[in-house]
Short mmCIF file of C-alpha atoms and ligand atoms in Angstrom, two decimals:
data_model
loop_
_atom_site.label_atom_id
_atom_site.label_comp_id
_atom_site.label_asym_id
_atom_site.label_seq_id
_atom_site.Cartn_x
_atom_site.Cartn_y
_atom_site.Cartn_z
CA MET A 4 118.09 159.28 46.84
CA ILE A 5 115.05 157.40 47.07
CA HIS A 6 112.15 160.01 46.40
CA SER A 7 109.24 157.34 46.00
CA ALA A 8 107.28 155.09 49.25
CA ILE A 9 104.76 152.60 48.78
CA VAL A 10 103.02 151.88 52.45
CA PRO A 11 100.48 148.88 52.20
CA VAL A 12 97.82 150.01 54.67
CA ALA A 13 94.93 147.22 53.05
CA GLY A 14 95.09 144.80 55.80
CA LEU A 15 92.09 144.35 57.62
CA GLY A 16 93.51 144.44 61.69
CA THR A 17 91.46 141.41 62.60
CA ARG A 18 93.32 140.54 65.23
CA LEU A 19 92.53 143.56 66.95
CA LEU A 20 88.91 143.39 66.43
CA PRO A 21 86.59 145.03 67.90
CA ALA A 22 88.96 148.04 67.68
CA THR A 23 89.29 147.83 64.44
CA LYS A 24 85.64 146.75 62.99
CA SER A 25 85.24 150.61 61.27
CA GLN A 26 88.47 152.06 61.76
CA PRO A 27 91.91 151.23 60.10
CA LYS A 28 94.47 149.47 62.40
CA GLU A 29 96.87 152.05 60.89
CA MET A 30 94.86 155.06 62.44
CA LEU A 31 94.57 153.56 66.54
CA PRO A 32 96.32 155.89 68.44
CA VAL A 33 99.64 155.41 69.81
CA ALA A 34 100.02 158.18 72.76
CA ARG A 35 99.33 161.08 70.50
CA LYS A 36 98.93 159.99 67.04
CA PRO A 37 97.63 157.72 64.62
CA ILE A 38 100.61 154.74 64.05
CA VAL A 39 100.32 155.51 60.31
CA GLN A 40 101.63 159.13 61.05
CA TYR A 41 104.64 157.94 62.68
CA VAL A 42 105.13 156.17 59.37
CA VAL A 43 104.90 158.93 57.25
CA GLU A 44 107.13 161.80 59.69
CA GLU A 45 109.80 158.79 59.06
CA LEU A 46 109.42 158.72 55.49
CA ALA A 47 109.64 162.56 54.96
CA ALA A 48 112.59 162.95 56.98
CA ALA A 49 114.63 160.25 55.01
CA GLY A 50 113.51 162.44 51.93
CA ILE A 51 110.55 160.74 50.75
CA GLU A 52 108.78 163.11 48.20
CA ARG A 53 105.87 160.84 47.07
CA ILE A 54 103.84 158.03 48.87
CA LEU A 55 101.40 156.25 47.42
CA PHE A 56 99.18 154.62 49.94
CA VAL A 57 97.55 151.21 48.77
CA THR A 58 94.44 151.00 50.75
CA GLY A 59 90.89 149.12 50.95
CA ARG A 60 87.50 149.21 51.96
CA GLY A 61 87.15 151.36 55.10
CA LYS A 62 90.23 152.87 55.10
CA SER A 63 88.95 156.33 53.84
CA SER A 64 90.08 158.22 56.70
CA ILE A 65 93.83 157.55 56.37
CA GLU A 66 93.24 159.70 53.41
CA ASN A 67 91.82 162.43 55.52
CA HIS A 68 94.24 162.76 58.10
CA PHE A 69 96.94 163.92 55.72
CA ASP A 70 94.76 166.22 54.15
CA HIS A 71 94.32 169.67 54.61
CA ASP A 72 91.41 170.80 56.89
CA PRO A 73 90.79 174.15 56.10
CA GLU A 74 87.58 174.68 58.51
CA LEU A 75 89.65 173.14 61.49
CA ASN A 76 92.46 175.72 60.76
CA ARG A 77 90.38 178.56 60.39
CA SER A 78 88.58 177.81 63.55
CA LEU A 79 91.71 177.17 65.79
CA THR A 80 93.34 180.40 64.46
CA GLN A 81 90.65 182.24 65.05
CA ALA A 82 90.39 181.17 68.87
CA ASP A 83 94.16 181.43 69.19
CA LYS A 84 94.89 178.13 69.78
CA LYS A 85 98.90 177.78 68.56
CA ALA A 86 99.66 174.63 70.68
CA LEU A 87 96.68 173.05 68.95
CA LEU A 88 97.34 174.85 65.38
CA ASP A 89 101.36 173.01 66.08
CA GLU A 90 99.71 169.65 66.70
CA ILE A 91 98.46 169.94 62.51
CA GLU A 92 101.24 171.09 61.34
CA PHE A 93 102.03 167.65 60.08
CA GLU A 94 99.31 168.83 57.16
CA LYS A 95 102.25 170.82 55.72
CA LEU A 96 104.78 167.53 55.64
CA GLN A 97 106.72 168.51 52.12
CA VAL A 98 104.70 165.56 50.72
CA HIS A 99 102.73 164.42 47.67
CA TYR A 100 99.87 161.72 49.15
CA PHE A 101 98.83 159.01 46.11
CA TYR A 102 96.12 156.56 46.94
CA THR A 103 95.41 153.70 45.40
CA ARG A 104 93.57 150.50 46.02
CA GLN A 105 93.83 146.85 46.74
CA ARG A 106 90.67 144.95 45.40
CA LEU A 107 91.22 141.47 47.26
CA GLN A 108 93.51 140.76 49.99
CA LEU A 109 95.48 138.71 47.68
CA GLY A 110 98.88 140.07 50.33
CA LEU A 111 101.81 142.01 50.90
CA GLY A 112 103.36 140.78 47.45
CA ASP A 113 100.30 141.62 45.84
CA ALA A 114 99.20 145.65 47.49
CA VAL A 115 103.30 146.19 46.15
CA ARG A 116 102.69 145.58 42.88
CA CYS A 117 99.52 147.78 42.85
CA GLY A 118 102.06 150.62 43.00
CA GLU A 119 103.91 149.28 39.79
CA ASN A 120 102.59 152.43 37.60
CA PHE A 121 103.40 154.86 40.75
CA ALA A 122 107.13 153.89 41.08
CA GLY A 123 108.16 153.67 37.19
CA PRO A 124 111.48 153.01 36.58
CA GLU A 125 112.91 154.35 39.95
CA PRO A 126 114.10 152.69 42.85
CA PHE A 127 111.01 153.12 45.73
CA LEU A 128 111.00 152.17 49.38
CA VAL A 129 108.21 150.16 51.13
CA ALA A 130 107.06 150.93 54.45
CA LEU A 131 104.10 148.79 56.09
CA GLY A 132 101.95 151.07 57.69
CA ASP A 133 101.30 149.06 61.09
CA SER A 134 105.19 149.19 62.13
CA ILE A 135 107.01 152.16 63.99
CA ILE A 136 110.31 151.96 63.66
CA GLY A 137 112.01 153.75 67.27
CA LEU A 138 110.79 155.16 70.13
CA ASN A 139 108.18 157.82 68.58
CA GLY A 140 109.17 156.81 65.30
CA HIS A 141 112.93 158.52 65.58
CA SER A 142 114.70 156.50 63.23
CA THR A 143 116.93 156.76 59.81
CA ILE A 144 116.51 153.42 59.07
CA SER A 145 114.58 154.32 55.61
CA ARG A 146 117.59 156.73 55.13
CA ARG A 147 119.96 154.31 55.57
CA LEU A 148 118.40 151.41 53.61
CA GLY A 149 118.46 154.37 50.28
CA GLU A 150 121.98 154.86 51.22
CA VAL A 151 123.35 151.23 51.38
CA TYR A 152 121.32 150.56 48.07
CA GLU A 153 123.02 153.52 46.05
CA GLN A 154 126.47 152.57 47.78
CA ASP A 155 126.00 149.10 47.24
CA GLY A 156 124.05 148.76 43.95
CA ALA A 157 121.70 145.77 45.45
CA SER A 158 118.15 145.26 43.98
CA CYS A 159 116.86 145.27 47.30
CA VAL A 160 118.13 146.28 50.55
CA ILE A 161 115.90 145.05 54.02
CA ALA A 162 115.45 146.13 57.40
CA VAL A 163 116.12 143.02 59.76
CA GLU A 164 115.68 142.90 63.68
CA GLU A 165 116.65 140.52 66.15
CA VAL A 166 113.81 138.33 67.17
CA PRO A 167 113.52 135.50 69.89
CA ARG A 168 114.12 131.78 68.19
CA GLU A 169 110.85 131.07 69.20
CA LEU A 170 108.93 133.80 67.57
CA THR A 171 110.49 133.43 64.07
CA SER A 172 106.92 131.95 62.44
CA LEU A 173 105.47 135.18 63.18
CA TYR A 174 108.22 137.09 60.07
CA GLY A 175 110.02 136.96 57.03
CA VAL A 176 113.15 135.45 57.97
CA VAL A 177 116.69 135.59 56.14
CA ALA A 178 119.74 133.42 55.66
CA PRO A 179 123.07 136.18 56.29
CA ALA A 180 125.49 134.98 53.85
CA SER A 181 127.89 137.43 55.58
CA LYS A 182 128.98 138.88 58.78
CA GLY A 183 128.23 142.44 60.04
CA ASN A 184 125.47 145.10 60.87
CA VAL A 185 125.44 145.60 56.76
CA PHE A 186 125.57 142.37 55.52
CA GLN A 187 124.50 139.91 52.01
CA ILE A 188 121.33 137.89 52.51
CA ALA A 189 121.73 134.29 50.55
CA ASP A 190 117.98 133.42 50.84
CA LEU A 191 114.70 134.19 52.70
CA VAL A 192 111.25 132.34 54.11
CA GLU A 193 108.36 133.26 55.00
CA LYS A 194 107.12 132.70 58.78
CA PRO A 195 109.19 129.70 58.89
CA ALA A 196 108.89 127.21 62.07
CA PRO A 197 111.82 127.80 64.74
CA GLU A 198 113.21 124.62 63.85
CA GLN A 199 113.42 125.52 60.17
CA ALA A 200 114.80 129.26 60.62
CA PRO A 201 117.89 129.73 58.60
CA SER A 202 118.56 132.72 61.57
CA ASN A 203 117.06 134.47 64.31
CA LEU A 204 116.99 137.97 62.00
CA ALA A 205 113.16 139.08 61.05
CA ILE A 206 112.26 141.24 58.10
CA ALA A 207 111.11 144.35 60.10
CA GLY A 208 108.50 146.30 57.39
CA ARG A 209 111.10 148.81 55.74
CA TYR A 210 112.53 147.27 51.95
CA VAL A 211 114.13 149.37 49.21
CA PHE A 212 113.76 147.80 45.81
CA SER A 213 114.79 148.03 41.99
CA PRO A 214 112.02 148.10 39.87
CA SER A 215 112.97 144.56 38.99
CA ILE A 216 110.95 143.06 42.11
CA PHE A 217 107.91 143.59 39.85
CA GLU A 218 108.97 141.15 37.42
CA LYS A 219 109.17 138.67 40.48
CA LEU A 220 105.95 139.41 41.87
CA ARG A 221 104.04 138.15 38.55
CA LYS A 222 105.83 135.14 38.92
CA VAL A 223 105.23 134.66 42.66
CA LYS A 224 102.53 131.53 43.41
CA PRO A 225 99.69 132.23 45.57
CA ASP A 226 101.07 130.31 49.41
CA HIS A 227 98.50 127.75 50.96
CA ARG A 228 95.92 130.95 51.72
CA GLY A 229 96.05 132.07 48.02
CA GLU A 230 98.69 135.61 49.12
CA ILE A 231 101.11 136.60 47.19
CA GLN A 232 104.46 136.88 49.22
CA LEU A 233 106.45 139.63 48.95
CA THR A 234 109.46 137.57 50.57
CA ASP A 235 108.76 135.21 48.01
CA ALA A 236 108.97 137.88 44.88
CA ILE A 237 112.56 138.65 47.00
CA ARG A 238 113.61 134.70 47.08
CA LEU A 239 113.31 134.88 43.11
CA LEU A 240 115.35 137.93 43.14
CA ALA A 241 118.15 136.09 45.05
CA ALA A 242 117.63 133.00 43.63
CA SER A 243 118.82 134.91 40.06
CA GLY A 244 121.84 136.06 41.41
CA GLU A 245 120.67 139.36 42.38
CA ARG A 246 122.15 141.05 44.89
CA ILE A 247 119.96 141.18 48.42
CA ILE A 248 121.23 143.50 51.27
CA GLY A 249 120.07 143.34 55.36
CA VAL A 250 120.46 146.57 57.75
CA LYS A 251 120.21 145.72 60.98
CA LEU A 252 118.09 148.11 63.20
CA ALA A 253 120.60 149.70 65.58
CA ARG A 254 120.08 149.31 69.22
CA GLY A 255 117.22 151.53 70.68
CA GLU A 256 115.62 151.33 67.23
CA ARG A 257 113.18 148.22 68.06
CA ARG A 258 110.21 148.01 65.46
CA TYR A 259 106.72 148.21 67.08
CA ASP A 260 104.43 145.84 65.54
CA ILE A 261 101.20 146.88 66.09
CA GLY A 262 99.35 144.02 64.63
CA ASN A 263 98.11 142.29 68.29
CA PHE A 264 96.79 143.72 71.01
CA PRO A 265 99.59 142.38 73.35
CA SER A 266 102.23 144.42 71.41
CA TYR A 267 99.62 147.24 70.87
CA PHE A 268 99.34 147.96 74.72
CA GLU A 269 103.01 147.78 75.03
CA THR A 270 104.08 150.44 72.51
CA PHE A 271 101.11 152.61 73.56
CA LEU A 272 102.35 152.39 77.12
CA GLU A 273 106.13 152.99 76.35
CA PHE A 274 105.16 156.33 73.98
CA ALA A 275 102.49 157.41 76.81
CA LEU A 276 105.49 157.01 79.16
CA ALA A 277 108.06 158.53 76.94
CA ASP A 278 105.36 162.09 76.52
CA PRO A 279 107.36 165.46 77.92
CA ASP A 280 103.86 166.86 79.00
CA TYR A 281 101.88 163.68 80.54
CA GLY A 282 104.57 161.16 81.26
CA ALA A 283 105.77 161.70 84.58
CA ARG A 284 102.17 161.44 85.54
CA LEU A 285 101.32 158.23 83.92
CA ARG A 286 104.51 156.82 85.41
CA GLN A 287 103.48 157.64 89.08
CA HIS A 288 100.07 156.30 88.18
CA LEU A 289 101.44 153.06 86.98
CA LYS A 290 103.28 152.71 90.16
CA ARG A 291 99.86 153.24 92.21
CA LEU A 292 98.12 150.49 90.28
CA VAL A 293 100.51 147.82 90.26
CA ARG A 294 101.63 148.31 93.67
C1 LIG B 13 105.20 140.71 56.82
C2 LIG B 13 105.64 140.26 55.92
C3 LIG B 13 107.12 139.95 56.85
C4 LIG B 13 107.81 140.73 57.94
C5 LIG B 13 106.43 140.83 58.47
C6 LIG B 13 107.01 142.52 59.21
O1 LIG B 13 103.76 140.17 57.13
O2 LIG B 13 105.02 139.11 54.92
O3 LIG B 13 108.13 139.34 56.20
O4 LIG B 13 108.79 139.87 59.12
O5 LIG B 13 105.29 141.76 57.64
O6 LIG B 13 106.24 143.06 60.13
P1 LIG B 13 102.54 140.25 58.04
O7 LIG B 13 102.78 140.94 59.38
O8 LIG B 13 101.97 140.99 57.15
O9 LIG B 13 102.08 138.77 58.27
#
């Protein structure tokens, strides 16, 4: 069982300006909840007990969100607002939260490196704080990655998703060495042009690592933007003969990437349409709008 997760949330979110000028992109709401709450709930459901957020300047609202708020609890209890108290039940998740700062924007690999002391000698999960997996975050992918890690004796297990060929330059892309939904990975490339991509299987923002990744992260050279790429460190693991396994997202378990406006708008709409109380009304409204 994997007990610890690192959740990088230090990115500046510049593609979502001005919405992200003074609030973290991970705190933007998708229907009723901020993005990062879906991620944390997925991890808690996978049995994760400790979460380290790798934060940066301007991210303190994430810390506030997961903290217990005694005043709010007291006033809702006094006013007998049971339904609203239910909405903040997530405060009671059986998870210990830790926070550290990535001081410079040196890339995802560097953010994960900030978690070396936290992870210690145990395997750990990495879940990107701006990616929701599955409608309403209902996905067992983190749990499945942990199970594959334990059964397989791999050094690294990665969630992957099929993407259209023309979009490979937005993702890390894997070169499979076997077939199936759980398969061996021979190599990986960060953001390849479509004609250079070894497949259309994109890294989907969830990974399980053995602590051997830290040694590789120390060896990775910064890319042309001065960033340490996590994909490059996994590539070094593969090159030194370690087993890297890919796990495909299941049908209906797509990844919602909130890094840009088109996909943020679509995600919000899809989740809002699925809302048990207000979805039907929104559907009617949309029909009228697009008529
Ligand atoms: C990062 C990773 C990339 C992965 C992607 C998934 O890129 O470097 O390999 O496919 O997350 O969201 P970013 O989106 O931070 O540029």
